[in-house]
């Protein structure tokens, strides 16, 4: 059985993740390396585990989360689809069960807001975990005066929390934004499509999605 620990320790996979992030850094994008995929894996696990999914399903979504951005190695455009193809090749090479590969590839291929649809619980959890990773430490540009809108929005978020309520009917993304660096309107300008996808993903899991910024419910 291929485990999440196997995937994290695989030297080839680590190389692809690092090189994909190197490409994004060259293009001026925020961090998409081990900090990002590690946090997405942890939040994906939290979502399915909290909702009572079987342990193997929880492990599969962690694997999908860890691999979800490797397609950036090929190109940022359609990176979810190219990443799905790369993940298939890697997992098939490790002799993973085809049914499990199929679930992982489907989740990766559907995680991006441009083309993604939460067609499965794994895809839905991956979407929610990925789109909720907004934080100051993702910004690489050290010159505040030259920030673009993506830098401003990420840098302005001093705290982000994804939480499912006790009755398991609601998932909340709570953000604290330092408005000296970015506004709530800036956030919606670049992330509106992501929040709409998160709402659909939550519904796939039988949840309602709420976005709260500076203690104010917005979605």
JSON list of C-alpha atoms in Angstrom, two decimals:
[
{"chain": "A", "resi": 1, "resn": "UNK", "atom": "CA", "xyz": [0.00, 0.00, 0.00]},
{"chain": "A", "resi": 2, "resn": "UNK", "atom": "CA", "xyz": [1.32, 3.43, -0.97]},
{"chain": "A", "resi": 3, "resn": "UNK", "atom": "CA", "xyz": [1.14, 5.71, 2.06]},
{"chain": "A", "resi": 4, "resn": "UNK", "atom": "CA", "xyz": [1.28, 9.47, 2.53]},
{"chain": "A", "resi": 5, "resn": "UNK", "atom": "CA", "xyz": [4.65, 9.02, 4.23]},
{"chain": "A", "resi": 6, "resn": "UNK", "atom": "CA", "xyz": [5.95, 7.17, 1.14]},
{"chain": "A", "resi": 7, "resn": "UNK", "atom": "CA", "xyz": [4.91, 10.11, -1.03]},
{"chain": "A", "resi": 8, "resn": "UNK", "atom": "CA", "xyz": [6.47, 12.75, 1.24]},
{"chain": "A", "resi": 9, "resn": "UNK", "atom": "CA", "xyz": [9.80, 10.92, 1.34]},
{"chain": "A", "resi": 10, "resn": "UNK", "atom": "CA", "xyz": [10.00, 10.09, -2.38]},
{"chain": "A", "resi": 11, "resn": "UNK", "atom": "CA", "xyz": [13.03, 12.01, -3.77]},
{"chain": "A", "resi": 12, "resn": "UNK", "atom": "CA", "xyz": [11.59, 12.29, -7.28]},
{"chain": "A", "resi": 13, "resn": "UNK", "atom": "CA", "xyz": [8.34, 13.78, -6.03]},
{"chain": "A", "resi": 14, "resn": "UNK", "atom": "CA", "xyz": [10.19, 16.24, -3.82]},
{"chain": "A", "resi": 15, "resn": "UNK", "atom": "CA", "xyz": [12.27, 17.31, -6.80]},
{"chain": "A", "resi": 16, "resn": "UNK", "atom": "CA", "xyz": [9.18, 17.92, -8.95]},
{"chain": "A", "resi": 17, "resn": "UNK", "atom": "CA", "xyz": [7.48, 19.96, -6.22]},
{"chain": "A", "resi": 18, "resn": "UNK", "atom": "CA", "xyz": [10.57, 22.09, -5.71]},
{"chain": "A", "resi": 19, "resn": "UNK", "atom": "CA", "xyz": [11.18, 22.63, -9.42]},
{"chain": "A", "resi": 20, "resn": "UNK", "atom": "CA", "xyz": [7.53, 23.51, -9.99]},
{"chain": "A", "resi": 21, "resn": "UNK", "atom": "CA", "xyz": [7.77, 26.15, -7.28]},
{"chain": "A", "resi": 22, "resn": "UNK", "atom": "CA", "xyz": [11.02, 27.45, -8.78]},
{"chain": "A", "resi": 23, "resn": "UNK", "atom": "CA", "xyz": [9.14, 28.08, -12.02]},
{"chain": "A", "resi": 24, "resn": "UNK", "atom": "CA", "xyz": [6.40, 29.96, -10.20]},
{"chain": "A", "resi": 25, "resn": "UNK", "atom": "CA", "xyz": [8.95, 32.01, -8.31]},
{"chain": "A", "resi": 26, "resn": "UNK", "atom": "CA", "xyz": [10.52, 33.02, -11.63]},
{"chain": "A", "resi": 27, "resn": "UNK", "atom": "CA", "xyz": [7.07, 34.13, -12.79]},
{"chain": "A", "resi": 28, "resn": "UNK", "atom": "CA", "xyz": [6.48, 36.18, -9.64]},
{"chain": "A", "resi": 29, "resn": "UNK", "atom": "CA", "xyz": [3.89, 33.92, -8.00]},
{"chain": "A", "resi": 30, "resn": "UNK", "atom": "CA", "xyz": [3.48, 33.33, -4.28]},
{"chain": "A", "resi": 31, "resn": "UNK", "atom": "CA", "xyz": [4.95, 30.25, -2.58]},
{"chain": "A", "resi": 32, "resn": "UNK", "atom": "CA", "xyz": [3.65, 26.89, -3.81]},
{"chain": "A", "resi": 33, "resn": "UNK", "atom": "CA", "xyz": [6.31, 24.64, -2.28]},
{"chain": "A", "resi": 34, "resn": "UNK", "atom": "CA", "xyz": [6.40, 22.30, 0.71]},
{"chain": "A", "resi": 35, "resn": "UNK", "atom": "CA", "xyz": [4.82, 24.76, 3.14]},
{"chain": "A", "resi": 36, "resn": "UNK", "atom": "CA", "xyz": [1.81, 25.15, 0.86]},
{"chain": "A", "resi": 37, "resn": "UNK", "atom": "CA", "xyz": [1.28, 21.49, -0.02]},
{"chain": "A", "resi": 38, "resn": "UNK", "atom": "CA", "xyz": [1.90, 20.47, 3.58]},
{"chain": "A", "resi": 39, "resn": "UNK", "atom": "CA", "xyz": [-0.75, 22.85, 4.87]},
{"chain": "A", "resi": 40, "resn": "UNK", "atom": "CA", "xyz": [-3.22, 21.83, 2.16]},
{"chain": "A", "resi": 41, "resn": "UNK", "atom": "CA", "xyz": [-2.63, 18.17, 3.07]},
{"chain": "A", "resi": 42, "resn": "UNK", "atom": "CA", "xyz": [-3.23, 18.91, 6.75]},
{"chain": "A", "resi": 43, "resn": "UNK", "atom": "CA", "xyz": [-6.44, 20.84, 6.10]},
{"chain": "A", "resi": 44, "resn": "UNK", "atom": "CA", "xyz": [-7.72, 18.23, 3.62]},
{"chain": "A", "resi": 45, "resn": "UNK", "atom": "CA", "xyz": [-7.14, 15.59, 6.27]},
{"chain": "A", "resi": 46, "resn": "UNK", "atom": "CA", "xyz": [-8.94, 17.72, 8.86]},
{"chain": "A", "resi": 47, "resn": "UNK", "atom": "CA", "xyz": [-11.99, 18.12, 6.64]},
{"chain": "A", "resi": 48, "resn": "UNK", "atom": "CA", "xyz": [-12.53, 14.45, 5.77]},
{"chain": "A", "resi": 49, "resn": "UNK", "atom": "CA", "xyz": [-11.48, 13.18, 9.19]},
{"chain": "A", "resi": 50, "resn": "UNK", "atom": "CA", "xyz": [-13.89, 15.55, 10.95]},
{"chain": "A", "resi": 51, "resn": "UNK", "atom": "CA", "xyz": [-16.71, 14.47, 8.65]},
{"chain": "A", "resi": 52, "resn": "UNK", "atom": "CA", "xyz": [-16.10, 10.81, 9.50]},
{"chain": "A", "resi": 53, "resn": "UNK", "atom": "CA", "xyz": [-14.60, 9.48, 6.27]},
{"chain": "A", "resi": 54, "resn": "UNK", "atom": "CA", "xyz": [-12.67, 6.22, 6.38]},
{"chain": "A", "resi": 55, "resn": "UNK", "atom": "CA", "xyz": [-8.96, 6.45, 7.25]},
{"chain": "A", "resi": 56, "resn": "UNK", "atom": "CA", "xyz": [-7.83, 5.35, 3.79]},
{"chain": "A", "resi": 57, "resn": "UNK", "atom": "CA", "xyz": [-9.93, 8.08, 2.15]},
{"chain": "A", "resi": 58, "resn": "UNK", "atom": "CA", "xyz": [-8.31, 10.57, 4.51]},
{"chain": "A", "resi": 59, "resn": "UNK", "atom": "CA", "xyz": [-4.87, 9.32, 3.47]},
{"chain": "A", "resi": 60, "resn": "UNK", "atom": "CA", "xyz": [-5.75, 9.50, -0.23]},
{"chain": "A", "resi": 61, "resn": "UNK", "atom": "CA", "xyz": [-6.78, 13.14, 0.05]},
{"chain": "A", "resi": 62, "resn": "UNK", "atom": "CA", "xyz": [-3.47, 13.90, 1.79]},
{"chain": "A", "resi": 63, "resn": "UNK", "atom": "CA", "xyz": [-1.63, 12.33, -1.14]},
{"chain": "A", "resi": 64, "resn": "UNK", "atom": "CA", "xyz": [-3.71, 14.31, -3.62]},
{"chain": "A", "resi": 65, "resn": "UNK", "atom": "CA", "xyz": [-3.04, 17.50, -1.70]},
{"chain": "A", "resi": 66, "resn": "UNK", "atom": "CA", "xyz": [0.70, 16.90, -1.58]},
{"chain": "A", "resi": 67, "resn": "UNK", "atom": "CA", "xyz": [0.83, 16.32, -5.35]},
{"chain": "A", "resi": 68, "resn": "UNK", "atom": "CA", "xyz": [-1.80, 18.83, -6.46]},
{"chain": "A", "resi": 69, "resn": "UNK", "atom": "CA", "xyz": [0.53, 21.57, -7.75]},
{"chain": "A", "resi": 70, "resn": "UNK", "atom": "CA", "xyz": [3.25, 19.55, -9.50]},
{"chain": "A", "resi": 71, "resn": "UNK", "atom": "CA", "xyz": [1.71, 20.46, -12.86]},
{"chain": "A", "resi": 72, "resn": "UNK", "atom": "CA", "xyz": [3.24, 23.91, -12.46]},
{"chain": "A", "resi": 73, "resn": "UNK", "atom": "CA", "xyz": [6.45, 22.18, -13.51]},
{"chain": "A", "resi": 74, "resn": "UNK", "atom": "CA", "xyz": [4.97, 21.98, -17.02]},
{"chain": "A", "resi": 75, "resn": "UNK", "atom": "CA", "xyz": [3.17, 25.33, -17.14]},
{"chain": "A", "resi": 76, "resn": "UNK", "atom": "CA", "xyz": [0.96, 27.43, -14.91]},
{"chain": "A", "resi": 77, "resn": "UNK", "atom": "CA", "xyz": [-1.77, 27.25, -17.54]},
{"chain": "A", "resi": 78, "resn": "UNK", "atom": "CA", "xyz": [-3.90, 24.10, -17.05]},
{"chain": "A", "resi": 79, "resn": "UNK", "atom": "CA", "xyz": [-1.58, 22.99, -14.25]},
{"chain": "A", "resi": 80, "resn": "UNK", "atom": "CA", "xyz": [-4.32, 20.94, -12.61]},
{"chain": "A", "resi": 81, "resn": "UNK", "atom": "CA", "xyz": [-4.69, 18.75, -15.70]},
{"chain": "A", "resi": 82, "resn": "UNK", "atom": "CA", "xyz": [-0.97, 18.35, -16.33]},
{"chain": "A", "resi": 83, "resn": "UNK", "atom": "CA", "xyz": [-0.48, 17.69, -12.61]},
{"chain": "A", "resi": 84, "resn": "UNK", "atom": "CA", "xyz": [-3.12, 14.96, -12.73]},
{"chain": "A", "resi": 85, "resn": "UNK", "atom": "CA", "xyz": [-1.29, 13.26, -15.61]},
{"chain": "A", "resi": 86, "resn": "UNK", "atom": "CA", "xyz": [2.03, 13.52, -13.75]},
{"chain": "A", "resi": 87, "resn": "UNK", "atom": "CA", "xyz": [0.45, 12.12, -10.58]},
{"chain": "A", "resi": 88, "resn": "UNK", "atom": "CA", "xyz": [-0.97, 9.19, -12.53]},
{"chain": "A", "resi": 89, "resn": "UNK", "atom": "CA", "xyz": [2.48, 8.35, -13.89]},
{"chain": "A", "resi": 90, "resn": "UNK", "atom": "CA", "xyz": [4.15, 8.63, -10.49]},
{"chain": "A", "resi": 91, "resn": "UNK", "atom": "CA", "xyz": [1.56, 6.58, -8.61]},
{"chain": "A", "resi": 92, "resn": "UNK", "atom": "CA", "xyz": [1.29, 3.96, -11.32]},
{"chain": "A", "resi": 93, "resn": "UNK", "atom": "CA", "xyz": [5.07, 3.57, -11.16]},
{"chain": "A", "resi": 94, "resn": "UNK", "atom": "CA", "xyz": [4.69, 2.92, -7.42]},
{"chain": "A", "resi": 95, "resn": "UNK", "atom": "CA", "xyz": [2.14, 0.17, -8.24]},
{"chain": "A", "resi": 96, "resn": "UNK", "atom": "CA", "xyz": [-0.70, 1.88, -6.43]},
{"chain": "A", "resi": 97, "resn": "UNK", "atom": "CA", "xyz": [-4.18, 0.41, -6.76]},
{"chain": "A", "resi": 98, "resn": "UNK", "atom": "CA", "xyz": [-5.85, 1.79, -9.92]},
{"chain": "A", "resi": 99, "resn": "UNK", "atom": "CA", "xyz": [-9.05, 2.68, -8.07]},
{"chain": "A", "resi": 100, "resn": "UNK", "atom": "CA", "xyz": [-7.06, 4.78, -5.61]},
{"chain": "A", "resi": 101, "resn": "UNK", "atom": "CA", "xyz": [-5.04, 6.40, -8.38]},
{"chain": "A", "resi": 102, "resn": "UNK", "atom": "CA", "xyz": [-8.30, 7.32, -10.10]},
{"chain": "A", "resi": 103, "resn": "UNK", "atom": "CA", "xyz": [-9.60, 9.10, -6.98]},
{"chain": "A", "resi": 104, "resn": "UNK", "atom": "CA", "xyz": [-6.38, 11.06, -6.54]},
{"chain": "A", "resi": 105, "resn": "UNK", "atom": "CA", "xyz": [-6.05, 12.02, -10.20]},
{"chain": "A", "resi": 106, "resn": "UNK", "atom": "CA", "xyz": [-9.67, 13.17, -10.30]},
{"chain": "A", "resi": 107, "resn": "UNK", "atom": "CA", "xyz": [-9.17, 15.39, -7.25]},
{"chain": "A", "resi": 108, "resn": "UNK", "atom": "CA", "xyz": [-6.00, 16.96, -8.63]},
{"chain": "A", "resi": 109, "resn": "UNK", "atom": "CA", "xyz": [-7.52, 17.53, -12.05]},
{"chain": "A", "resi": 110, "resn": "UNK", "atom": "CA", "xyz": [-10.46, 19.38, -10.51]},
{"chain": "A", "resi": 111, "resn": "UNK", "atom": "CA", "xyz": [-8.80, 21.59, -7.89]},
{"chain": "A", "resi": 112, "resn": "UNK", "atom": "CA", "xyz": [-8.35, 24.78, -9.94]},
{"chain": "A", "resi": 113, "resn": "UNK", "atom": "CA", "xyz": [-11.08, 27.42, -10.04]},
{"chain": "A", "resi": 114, "resn": "UNK", "atom": "CA", "xyz": [-10.70, 27.87, -13.79]},
{"chain": "A", "resi": 115, "resn": "UNK", "atom": "CA", "xyz": [-11.87, 24.39, -14.74]},
{"chain": "A", "resi": 116, "resn": "UNK", "atom": "CA", "xyz": [-12.41, 22.46, -11.51]},
{"chain": "A", "resi": 117, "resn": "UNK", "atom": "CA", "xyz": [-15.64, 20.93, -10.27]},
{"chain": "A", "resi": 118, "resn": "UNK", "atom": "CA", "xyz": [-15.96, 19.15, -6.88]},
{"chain": "A", "resi": 119, "resn": "UNK", "atom": "CA", "xyz": [-16.95, 15.83, -8.42]},
{"chain": "A", "resi": 120, "resn": "UNK", "atom": "CA", "xyz": [-16.01, 13.78, -5.36]},
{"chain": "A", "resi": 121, "resn": "UNK", "atom": "CA", "xyz": [-15.46, 14.23, -1.61]},
{"chain": "A", "resi": 122, "resn": "UNK", "atom": "CA", "xyz": [-11.68, 14.17, -2.20]},
{"chain": "A", "resi": 123, "resn": "UNK", "atom": "CA", "xyz": [-11.93, 16.89, -4.85]},
{"chain": "A", "resi": 124, "resn": "UNK", "atom": "CA", "xyz": [-14.17, 18.98, -2.59]},
{"chain": "A", "resi": 125, "resn": "UNK", "atom": "CA", "xyz": [-11.85, 18.71, 0.41]},
{"chain": "A", "resi": 126, "resn": "UNK", "atom": "CA", "xyz": [-8.82, 19.55, -1.74]},
{"chain": "A", "resi": 127, "resn": "UNK", "atom": "CA", "xyz": [-10.54, 22.62, -3.17]},
{"chain": "A", "resi": 128, "resn": "UNK", "atom": "CA", "xyz": [-11.46, 23.96, 0.26]},
{"chain": "A", "resi": 129, "resn": "UNK", "atom": "CA", "xyz": [-8.02, 23.30, 1.72]},
{"chain": "A", "resi": 130, "resn": "UNK", "atom": "CA", "xyz": [-6.18, 24.79, -1.26]},
{"chain": "A", "resi": 131, "resn": "UNK", "atom": "CA", "xyz": [-8.25, 27.95, -1.63]},
{"chain": "A", "resi": 132, "resn": "UNK", "atom": "CA", "xyz": [-8.10, 28.71, 2.10]},
{"chain": "A", "resi": 133, "resn": "UNK", "atom": "CA", "xyz": [-4.29, 28.97, 2.12]},
{"chain": "A", "resi": 134, "resn": "UNK", "atom": "CA", "xyz": [-3.93, 32.74, 2.12]},
{"chain": "A", "resi": 135, "resn": "UNK", "atom": "CA", "xyz": [-1.14, 34.03, 4.36]},
{"chain": "A", "resi": 136, "resn": "UNK", "atom": "CA", "xyz": [1.63, 36.57, 4.66]},
{"chain": "A", "resi": 137, "resn": "UNK", "atom": "CA", "xyz": [4.42, 34.00, 4.55]},
{"chain": "A", "resi": 138, "resn": "UNK", "atom": "CA", "xyz": [3.50, 33.01, 0.97]},
{"chain": "A", "resi": 139, "resn": "UNK", "atom": "CA", "xyz": [4.69, 36.40, -0.31]},
{"chain": "A", "resi": 140, "resn": "UNK", "atom": "CA", "xyz": [8.27, 36.30, -1.64]},
{"chain": "A", "resi": 141, "resn": "UNK", "atom": "CA", "xyz": [8.59, 39.93, -2.68]},
{"chain": "A", "resi": 142, "resn": "UNK", "atom": "CA", "xyz": [10.34, 41.80, 0.14]},
{"chain": "A", "resi": 143, "resn": "UNK", "atom": "CA", "xyz": [9.65, 45.25, -1.31]},
{"chain": "A", "resi": 144, "resn": "UNK", "atom": "CA", "xyz": [6.21, 46.30, -0.06]},
{"chain": "A", "resi": 145, "resn": "UNK", "atom": "CA", "xyz": [6.17, 49.29, -2.40]},
{"chain": "A", "resi": 146, "resn": "UNK", "atom": "CA", "xyz": [6.26, 47.01, -5.45]},
{"chain": "A", "resi": 147, "resn": "UNK", "atom": "CA", "xyz": [3.52, 44.57, -4.34]},
{"chain": "A", "resi": 148, "resn": "UNK", "atom": "CA", "xyz": [0.97, 43.56, -6.96]},
{"chain": "A", "resi": 149, "resn": "UNK", "atom": "CA", "xyz": [-2.58, 42.77, -5.86]},
{"chain": "A", "resi": 150, "resn": "UNK", "atom": "CA", "xyz": [-1.80, 39.11, -5.10]},
{"chain": "A", "resi": 151, "resn": "UNK", "atom": "CA", "xyz": [1.12, 40.15, -2.90]},
{"chain": "A", "resi": 152, "resn": "UNK", "atom": "CA", "xyz": [-1.03, 42.75, -1.14]},
{"chain": "A", "resi": 153, "resn": "UNK", "atom": "CA", "xyz": [-3.87, 40.34, -0.42]},
{"chain": "A", "resi": 154, "resn": "UNK", "atom": "CA", "xyz": [-1.66, 37.52, 0.86]},
{"chain": "A", "resi": 155, "resn": "UNK", "atom": "CA", "xyz": [0.53, 39.88, 2.89]},
{"chain": "A", "resi": 156, "resn": "UNK", "atom": "CA", "xyz": [-2.52, 41.50, 4.45]},
{"chain": "A", "resi": 157, "resn": "UNK", "atom": "CA", "xyz": [-3.82, 38.20, 5.86]},
{"chain": "A", "resi": 158, "resn": "UNK", "atom": "CA", "xyz": [-2.31, 37.87, 9.31]},
{"chain": "A", "resi": 159, "resn": "UNK", "atom": "CA", "xyz": [-4.48, 34.94, 10.39]},
{"chain": "A", "resi": 160, "resn": "UNK", "atom": "CA", "xyz": [-6.53, 32.32, 8.54]},
{"chain": "A", "resi": 161, "resn": "UNK", "atom": "CA", "xyz": [-8.56, 29.49, 10.04]},
{"chain": "A", "resi": 162, "resn": "UNK", "atom": "CA", "xyz": [-10.68, 26.81, 8.38]},
{"chain": "A", "resi": 163, "resn": "UNK", "atom": "CA", "xyz": [-13.16, 25.35, 10.85]},
{"chain": "A", "resi": 164, "resn": "UNK", "atom": "CA", "xyz": [-16.10, 22.93, 10.75]},
{"chain": "A", "resi": 165, "resn": "UNK", "atom": "CA", "xyz": [-18.78, 23.51, 13.40]},
{"chain": "A", "resi": 166, "resn": "UNK", "atom": "CA", "xyz": [-19.68, 20.91, 16.02]},
{"chain": "A", "resi": 167, "resn": "UNK", "atom": "CA", "xyz": [-22.88, 19.88, 14.28]},
{"chain": "A", "resi": 168, "resn": "UNK", "atom": "CA", "xyz": [-20.93, 19.36, 11.02]},
{"chain": "A", "resi": 169, "resn": "UNK", "atom": "CA", "xyz": [-23.25, 21.52, 8.99]},
{"chain": "A", "resi": 170, "resn": "UNK", "atom": "CA", "xyz": [-21.01, 24.52, 8.35]},
{"chain": "A", "resi": 171, "resn": "UNK", "atom": "CA", "xyz": [-17.41, 25.16, 7.31]},
{"chain": "A", "resi": 172, "resn": "UNK", "atom": "CA", "xyz": [-16.05, 28.63, 7.98]},
{"chain": "A", "resi": 173, "resn": "UNK", "atom": "CA", "xyz": [-13.00, 30.35, 6.53]},
{"chain": "A", "resi": 174, "resn": "UNK", "atom": "CA", "xyz": [-12.10, 33.07, 9.01]},
{"chain": "A", "resi": 175, "resn": "UNK", "atom": "CA", "xyz": [-9.55, 35.66, 7.91]},
{"chain": "A", "resi": 176, "resn": "UNK", "atom": "CA", "xyz": [-8.03, 38.61, 9.68]},
{"chain": "A", "resi": 177, "resn": "UNK", "atom": "CA", "xyz": [-6.91, 41.24, 7.19]},
{"chain": "A", "resi": 178, "resn": "UNK", "atom": "CA", "xyz": [-4.53, 44.08, 8.01]},
{"chain": "A", "resi": 179, "resn": "UNK", "atom": "CA", "xyz": [-6.10, 46.78, 5.85]},
{"chain": "A", "resi": 180, "resn": "UNK", "atom": "CA", "xyz": [-2.87, 48.78, 5.75]},
{"chain": "A", "resi": 181, "resn": "UNK", "atom": "CA", "xyz": [-1.69, 46.39, 3.05]},
{"chain": "A", "resi": 182, "resn": "UNK", "atom": "CA", "xyz": [-4.84, 45.16, 1.36]},
{"chain": "A", "resi": 183, "resn": "UNK", "atom": "CA", "xyz": [-8.58, 45.70, 1.47]},
{"chain": "A", "resi": 184, "resn": "UNK", "atom": "CA", "xyz": [-11.53, 43.36, 1.64]},
{"chain": "A", "resi": 185, "resn": "UNK", "atom": "CA", "xyz": [-12.40, 44.54, -1.87]},
{"chain": "A", "resi": 186, "resn": "UNK", "atom": "CA", "xyz": [-8.91, 43.51, -3.07]},
{"chain": "A", "resi": 187, "resn": "UNK", "atom": "CA", "xyz": [-9.56, 40.02, -1.70]},
{"chain": "A", "resi": 188, "resn": "UNK", "atom": "CA", "xyz": [-12.83, 39.68, -3.58]},
{"chain": "A", "resi": 189, "resn": "UNK", "atom": "CA", "xyz": [-11.34, 41.12, -6.77]},
{"chain": "A", "resi": 190, "resn": "UNK", "atom": "CA", "xyz": [-8.92, 38.24, -7.15]},
{"chain": "A", "resi": 191, "resn": "UNK", "atom": "CA", "xyz": [-10.57, 35.47, -5.13]},
{"chain": "A", "resi": 192, "resn": "UNK", "atom": "CA", "xyz": [-14.29, 35.72, -5.89]},
{"chain": "A", "resi": 193, "resn": "UNK", "atom": "CA", "xyz": [-14.21, 32.70, -8.23]},
{"chain": "A", "resi": 194, "resn": "UNK", "atom": "CA", "xyz": [-12.35, 30.72, -5.59]},
{"chain": "A", "resi": 195, "resn": "UNK", "atom": "CA", "xyz": [-14.97, 31.48, -2.96]},
{"chain": "A", "resi": 196, "resn": "UNK", "atom": "CA", "xyz": [-17.78, 30.45, -5.30]},
{"chain": "A", "resi": 197, "resn": "UNK", "atom": "CA", "xyz": [-15.96, 27.16, -5.93]},
{"chain": "A", "resi": 198, "resn": "UNK", "atom": "CA", "xyz": [-15.49, 26.71, -2.18]},
{"chain": "A", "resi": 199, "resn": "UNK", "atom": "CA", "xyz": [-19.23, 27.13, -1.68]},
{"chain": "A", "resi": 200, "resn": "UNK", "atom": "CA", "xyz": [-19.91, 24.41, -4.25]},
{"chain": "A", "resi": 201, "resn": "UNK", "atom": "CA", "xyz": [-17.25, 22.17, -2.70]},
{"chain": "A", "resi": 202, "resn": "UNK", "atom": "CA", "xyz": [-18.79, 22.58, 0.75]},
{"chain": "A", "resi": 203, "resn": "UNK", "atom": "CA", "xyz": [-22.21, 21.64, -0.63]},
{"chain": "A", "resi": 204, "resn": "UNK", "atom": "CA", "xyz": [-20.69, 18.46, -2.11]},
{"chain": "A", "resi": 205, "resn": "UNK", "atom": "CA", "xyz": [-19.66, 17.52, 1.44]},
{"chain": "A", "resi": 206, "resn": "UNK", "atom": "CA", "xyz": [-23.09, 18.37, 2.84]},
{"chain": "A", "resi": 207, "resn": "UNK", "atom": "CA", "xyz": [-21.87, 21.64, 4.37]},
{"chain": "A", "resi": 208, "resn": "UNK", "atom": "CA", "xyz": [-22.63, 25.32, 4.10]},
{"chain": "A", "resi": 209, "resn": "UNK", "atom": "CA", "xyz": [-19.66, 27.60, 3.38]},
{"chain": "A", "resi": 210, "resn": "UNK", "atom": "CA", "xyz": [-19.13, 30.87, 5.22]},
{"chain": "A", "resi": 211, "resn": "UNK", "atom": "CA", "xyz": [-16.38, 33.44, 4.66]},
{"chain": "A", "resi": 212, "resn": "UNK", "atom": "CA", "xyz": [-15.74, 35.74, 7.61]},
{"chain": "A", "resi": 213, "resn": "UNK", "atom": "CA", "xyz": [-13.26, 38.61, 7.28]},
{"chain": "A", "resi": 214, "resn": "UNK", "atom": "CA", "xyz": [-12.38, 40.71, 10.33]},
{"chain": "A", "resi": 215, "resn": "UNK", "atom": "CA", "xyz": [-15.35, 39.13, 12.16]},
{"chain": "A", "resi": 216, "resn": "UNK", "atom": "CA", "xyz": [-17.81, 40.18, 9.44]},
{"chain": "A", "resi": 217, "resn": "UNK", "atom": "CA", "xyz": [-19.70, 37.44, 7.53]},
{"chain": "A", "resi": 218, "resn": "UNK", "atom": "CA", "xyz": [-19.35, 38.11, 3.80]},
{"chain": "A", "resi": 219, "resn": "UNK", "atom": "CA", "xyz": [-20.38, 34.90, 1.98]}
]
